[in-house]
Short mmCIF file of C-alpha atoms in Angstrom, two decimals:
data_model
loop_
_atom_site.label_atom_id
_atom_site.label_comp_id
_atom_site.label_asym_id
_atom_site.label_seq_id
_atom_site.Cartn_x
_atom_site.Cartn_y
_atom_site.Cartn_z
CA UNK A 1 118.26 49.63 76.46
CA UNK A 2 117.54 48.15 79.91
CA UNK A 3 119.49 45.05 78.95
CA UNK A 4 122.53 47.20 78.17
CA UNK A 5 122.29 48.95 81.55
CA UNK A 6 122.21 45.61 83.37
CA UNK A 7 125.32 44.50 81.50
CA UNK A 8 127.21 47.70 82.34
CA UNK A 9 126.28 47.25 86.00
CA UNK A 10 127.61 43.68 86.04
CA UNK A 11 130.73 43.79 83.88
CA UNK A 12 132.02 47.28 84.77
CA UNK A 13 135.20 48.13 82.85
CA UNK A 14 134.59 45.92 79.79
CA UNK A 15 131.14 47.29 79.19
CA UNK A 16 132.35 50.89 79.50
CA UNK A 17 135.03 50.16 76.92
CA UNK A 18 132.38 48.67 74.67
CA UNK A 19 130.24 51.77 75.10
CA UNK A 20 133.09 54.14 74.17
CA UNK A 21 133.79 51.99 71.12
CA UNK A 22 130.11 52.20 70.24
CA UNK A 23 130.24 55.98 70.64
CA UNK A 24 133.29 56.26 68.39
CA UNK A 25 131.47 54.11 65.81
CA UNK A 26 128.46 56.42 66.08
CA UNK A 27 130.51 59.58 65.63
CA UNK A 28 132.33 58.01 62.68
CA UNK A 29 128.99 57.05 61.10
CA UNK A 30 127.72 60.57 61.71
CA UNK A 31 130.74 62.21 60.08
CA UNK A 32 130.57 59.92 57.02
CA UNK A 33 126.81 60.55 56.83
CA UNK A 34 127.46 64.31 56.83
CA UNK A 35 129.96 63.95 53.99
CA UNK A 36 127.65 61.74 51.91
CA UNK A 37 124.67 64.01 52.53
CA UNK A 38 126.66 67.10 51.53
CA UNK A 39 127.82 65.57 48.26
CA UNK A 40 124.40 64.13 47.44
CA UNK A 41 122.76 67.52 47.99
CA UNK A 42 125.50 69.09 45.85
CA UNK A 43 124.92 66.61 43.02
CA UNK A 44 121.14 66.93 43.15
CA UNK A 45 120.77 70.70 43.53
CA UNK A 46 123.89 72.17 41.87
CA UNK A 47 122.80 71.37 38.26
CA UNK A 48 119.26 72.62 38.84
CA UNK A 49 120.48 75.87 40.41
CA UNK A 50 123.15 76.25 37.71
CA UNK A 51 120.57 75.73 34.96
CA UNK A 52 118.22 78.43 36.15
CA UNK A 53 120.95 80.84 37.29
CA UNK A 54 122.76 80.52 33.97
CA UNK A 55 119.52 80.94 32.08
CA UNK A 56 118.63 84.12 33.94
CA UNK A 57 122.18 85.49 33.97
CA UNK A 58 122.98 84.77 30.32
CA UNK A 59 119.61 86.15 29.26
CA UNK A 60 120.27 89.32 31.25
CA UNK A 61 123.82 89.90 30.06
CA UNK A 62 123.70 88.88 26.38
CA UNK A 63 120.44 89.81 24.78
CA UNK A 64 121.89 89.14 21.33
CA UNK A 65 121.69 85.38 21.95
CA UNK A 66 118.53 83.65 20.81
CA UNK A 67 116.29 81.79 23.23
CA UNK A 68 117.41 78.39 21.95
CA UNK A 69 121.10 79.21 22.41
CA UNK A 70 120.54 80.44 25.95
CA UNK A 71 118.71 77.20 26.75
CA UNK A 72 121.50 75.11 25.26
CA UNK A 73 124.19 77.04 27.12
CA UNK A 74 122.41 76.65 30.44
CA UNK A 75 121.74 72.94 29.84
CA UNK A 76 125.39 72.30 28.98
CA UNK A 77 126.48 74.31 32.00
CA UNK A 78 124.18 72.31 34.26
CA UNK A 79 125.52 68.99 32.96
CA UNK A 80 129.15 70.15 33.28
CA UNK A 81 128.60 71.32 36.86
CA UNK A 82 126.91 68.00 37.61
CA UNK A 83 129.93 66.06 36.40
CA UNK A 84 132.32 68.28 38.35
CA UNK A 85 130.33 67.53 41.52
CA UNK A 86 130.32 63.80 40.71
CA UNK A 87 134.07 63.85 40.11
CA UNK A 88 134.61 65.56 43.47
CA UNK A 89 132.51 62.90 45.19
CA UNK A 90 134.35 60.01 43.54
CA UNK A 91 137.70 61.64 44.42
CA UNK A 92 136.60 62.03 48.03
CA UNK A 93 135.25 58.47 48.20
CA UNK A 94 138.41 57.01 46.68
CA UNK A 95 141.01 58.99 48.62
CA UNK A 96 138.97 59.86 51.70
CA UNK A 97 137.97 56.26 52.45
CA UNK A 98 141.59 55.16 52.99
CA UNK A 99 141.99 57.99 55.54
CA UNK A 100 138.90 56.96 57.47
CA UNK A 101 140.13 53.36 57.49
CA UNK A 102 143.40 54.48 59.07
CA UNK A 103 141.47 56.43 61.69
CA UNK A 104 139.50 53.29 62.46
CA UNK A 105 142.66 51.24 62.93
CA UNK A 106 143.88 53.72 65.56
CA UNK B 1 93.18 80.61 17.34
CA UNK B 2 91.51 77.88 15.33
CA UNK B 3 91.48 80.16 12.25
CA UNK B 4 95.33 80.13 12.19
CA UNK B 5 95.50 76.35 12.17
CA UNK B 6 96.94 75.01 8.90
CA UNK B 7 98.48 71.79 7.73
CA UNK B 8 101.87 72.99 9.04
CA UNK B 9 100.42 74.12 12.39
CA UNK B 10 97.73 71.54 13.17
CA UNK B 11 95.84 71.58 16.46
CA UNK B 12 97.54 68.34 17.49
CA UNK B 13 101.09 69.66 16.84
CA UNK B 14 101.99 70.30 20.49
CA UNK B 15 100.86 66.78 21.36
CA UNK B 16 104.15 65.43 20.03
CA UNK B 17 106.19 67.98 21.97
CA UNK B 18 104.31 67.25 25.18
CA UNK B 19 104.81 63.53 24.66
CA UNK B 20 108.52 64.19 24.08
CA UNK B 21 108.88 66.10 27.35
CA UNK B 22 106.90 63.45 29.22
CA UNK B 23 108.80 60.49 27.75
CA UNK B 24 112.15 62.17 28.48
CA UNK B 25 111.51 62.28 32.21
CA UNK B 26 109.37 59.11 32.45
CA UNK B 27 111.88 56.73 30.87
CA UNK B 28 114.89 58.38 32.51
CA UNK B 29 113.19 58.07 35.88
CA UNK B 30 112.38 54.41 35.13
CA UNK B 31 116.04 53.69 34.43
CA UNK B 32 117.20 55.67 37.46
CA UNK B 33 114.71 53.89 39.72
CA UNK B 34 115.84 50.48 38.51
CA UNK B 35 119.50 51.43 38.96
CA UNK B 36 118.90 52.78 42.46
CA UNK B 37 116.86 49.78 43.57
CA UNK B 38 119.15 47.13 42.11
CA UNK B 39 122.37 48.65 43.43
CA UNK B 40 120.58 49.46 46.70
CA UNK B 41 119.96 45.76 47.36
CA UNK B 42 123.66 45.12 46.74
CA UNK B 43 124.67 47.91 49.15
CA UNK B 44 122.29 46.62 51.82
CA UNK B 45 123.66 43.09 51.52
CA UNK B 46 127.28 44.31 51.54
CA UNK B 47 126.95 46.82 54.41
CA UNK B 48 126.00 44.10 56.89
CA UNK B 49 129.59 42.87 56.85
CA UNK B 50 131.54 45.99 55.75
CA UNK B 51 129.73 49.12 56.99
CA UNK B 52 132.86 51.27 56.55
CA UNK B 53 132.53 50.94 52.75
CA UNK B 54 129.18 52.78 52.61
CA UNK B 55 130.68 55.98 51.21
CA UNK B 56 132.37 54.14 48.36
CA UNK B 57 129.35 51.98 47.62
CA UNK B 58 126.86 54.87 47.35
CA UNK B 59 128.46 55.82 44.00
CA UNK B 60 126.16 53.61 41.80
CA UNK B 61 123.11 55.19 43.46
CA UNK B 62 124.46 58.68 42.76
CA UNK B 63 125.17 57.76 39.15
CA UNK B 64 121.65 56.38 38.72
CA UNK B 65 120.32 59.66 40.08
CA UNK B 66 122.31 61.57 37.49
CA UNK B 67 120.47 59.69 34.72
CA UNK B 68 117.23 61.22 35.99
CA UNK B 69 118.83 64.68 35.94
CA UNK B 70 119.63 64.22 32.23
CA UNK B 71 115.96 63.49 31.59
CA UNK B 72 114.95 66.45 33.72
CA UNK B 73 117.17 68.85 31.76
CA UNK B 74 115.76 67.74 28.41
CA UNK B 75 112.17 67.75 29.70
CA UNK B 76 112.61 71.31 31.00
CA UNK B 77 114.16 72.40 27.67
CA UNK B 78 111.26 70.93 25.67
CA UNK B 79 108.63 72.22 28.06
CA UNK B 80 110.12 75.70 27.76
CA UNK B 81 109.81 75.57 23.95
CA UNK B 82 106.17 74.44 23.87
CA UNK B 83 103.68 76.96 22.54
CA UNK B 84 100.11 77.03 21.38
CA UNK B 85 99.34 75.31 18.04
CA UNK B 86 99.33 78.49 15.89
CA UNK B 87 103.03 79.16 16.69
CA UNK B 88 104.16 75.56 16.95
CA UNK B 89 104.83 73.70 13.73
CA UNK B 90 104.31 69.99 13.38
CA UNK B 91 108.02 69.66 12.51
CA UNK B 92 109.03 71.10 15.89
CA UNK B 93 106.67 68.67 17.55
CA UNK B 94 108.38 65.74 15.84
CA UNK B 95 111.83 67.12 16.75
CA UNK B 96 110.84 67.45 20.39
CA UNK B 97 109.33 63.97 20.45
CA UNK B 98 112.55 62.58 19.01
CA UNK B 99 114.68 64.47 21.54
CA UNK B 100 112.58 63.21 24.43
CA UNK B 101 112.64 59.61 23.23
CA UNK B 102 116.41 59.77 22.62
CA UNK B 103 117.27 60.81 26.17
CA UNK B 104 114.49 58.71 27.69
CA UNK B 105 115.43 55.35 26.20
CA UNK B 106 119.17 56.00 26.57
CA UNK B 107 118.53 56.77 30.22
CA UNK B 108 116.50 53.58 30.59
CA UNK B 109 119.33 51.52 29.13
CA UNK B 110 122.01 53.28 31.19
CA UNK B 111 119.95 52.86 34.35
CA UNK B 112 119.64 49.11 33.75
CA UNK B 113 123.39 48.84 33.19
CA UNK B 114 124.20 50.89 36.31
CA UNK B 115 121.84 48.79 38.41
CA UNK B 116 123.30 45.46 37.39
CA UNK B 117 126.93 46.63 37.49
CA UNK B 118 126.38 48.47 40.78
CA UNK B 119 124.86 45.41 42.46
CA UNK B 120 127.61 43.01 41.43
CA UNK B 121 130.38 45.60 41.80
CA UNK B 122 129.47 46.63 45.32
CA UNK B 123 129.24 43.02 46.49
CA UNK B 124 132.58 42.29 44.83
CA UNK B 125 134.27 45.37 46.31
CA UNK B 126 133.46 44.12 49.80
CA UNK B 127 135.47 40.96 49.07
CA UNK B 128 138.27 42.50 46.99
CA UNK B 129 138.79 46.28 47.43
CA UNK B 130 140.95 46.51 44.29
CA UNK B 131 137.80 45.89 42.26
CA UNK B 132 136.68 49.44 43.15
CA UNK B 133 138.60 51.11 40.29
CA UNK B 134 137.17 48.64 37.79
CA UNK B 135 133.66 49.16 39.12
CA UNK B 136 134.00 52.94 38.77
CA UNK B 137 135.25 52.58 35.19
CA UNK B 138 132.38 50.27 34.21
CA UNK B 139 129.89 52.60 35.88
CA UNK B 140 131.31 55.57 33.98
CA UNK B 141 130.97 53.70 30.69
CA UNK B 142 127.36 52.88 31.59
CA UNK B 143 126.73 56.50 32.57
CA UNK B 144 128.14 57.75 29.26
CA UNK B 145 125.38 55.86 27.42
CA UNK B 146 122.88 58.22 29.01
CA UNK B 147 125.12 61.17 28.18
CA UNK B 148 125.11 60.18 24.50
CA UNK B 149 121.31 60.28 24.58
CA UNK B 150 121.47 63.74 26.14
CA UNK B 151 123.87 64.98 23.45
CA UNK B 152 121.63 63.69 20.65
CA UNK B 153 118.58 65.20 22.34
CA UNK B 154 120.21 68.63 22.67
CA UNK B 155 121.43 68.44 19.09
CA UNK B 156 117.92 67.60 17.92
CA UNK B 157 116.52 70.40 20.05
CA UNK B 158 118.68 72.98 18.23
CA UNK B 159 117.24 72.04 14.82
#
């Protein structure tokens, strides 16, 4: 940290430019981290929440279903929701990454 | 309780079901851990030169995590169906053991495949970005192996 301050004192304009570039890198890292964290949380927690919600909801609404069928329905629902979340993430990574690259080139 | 124990409902019947639930999550987690670690070393090596590709290269780690969720779903299903020996036939114990082993070993195999493909694919994507589509396809085919195990496990569970 002290080394950086010395440099900025000596070189002036160049160091300031470097610092702004560093800041833009940091903000870019932060935004991509937010996106990745959001999708990872979605993929980890959405199936678990879907499983238990579906189990409670289906049990409440349709009492005619047997216990095994309710479990199967909630398990299938959890896996389907998991794959939807994964598909969203892959879509975002594939099409969103080109956008962020263009931003970087600016 | 012990008076209701018969040859169809032996005292050790739930042992098989418990082992099924345990092996479902244990082997799936083993595969997921291997996949995460192996592709994680590839991501770490690749990110030194191409840090902007992190978002794309996290995909193998996410897919390895999904393998563990398959195991978790089956383990929760089996654990929910466990009962005390007088209401739990030996046949159901065998079924649950089979379901747990099916998803567990499929998850182990899929996790190995995802780890190896993720490591090589992420390193290759840094050099040639057009490899990304191929890597995703191979990862999906590896992931589907775990899904087959899950399907067989759920089908067994309904018996």
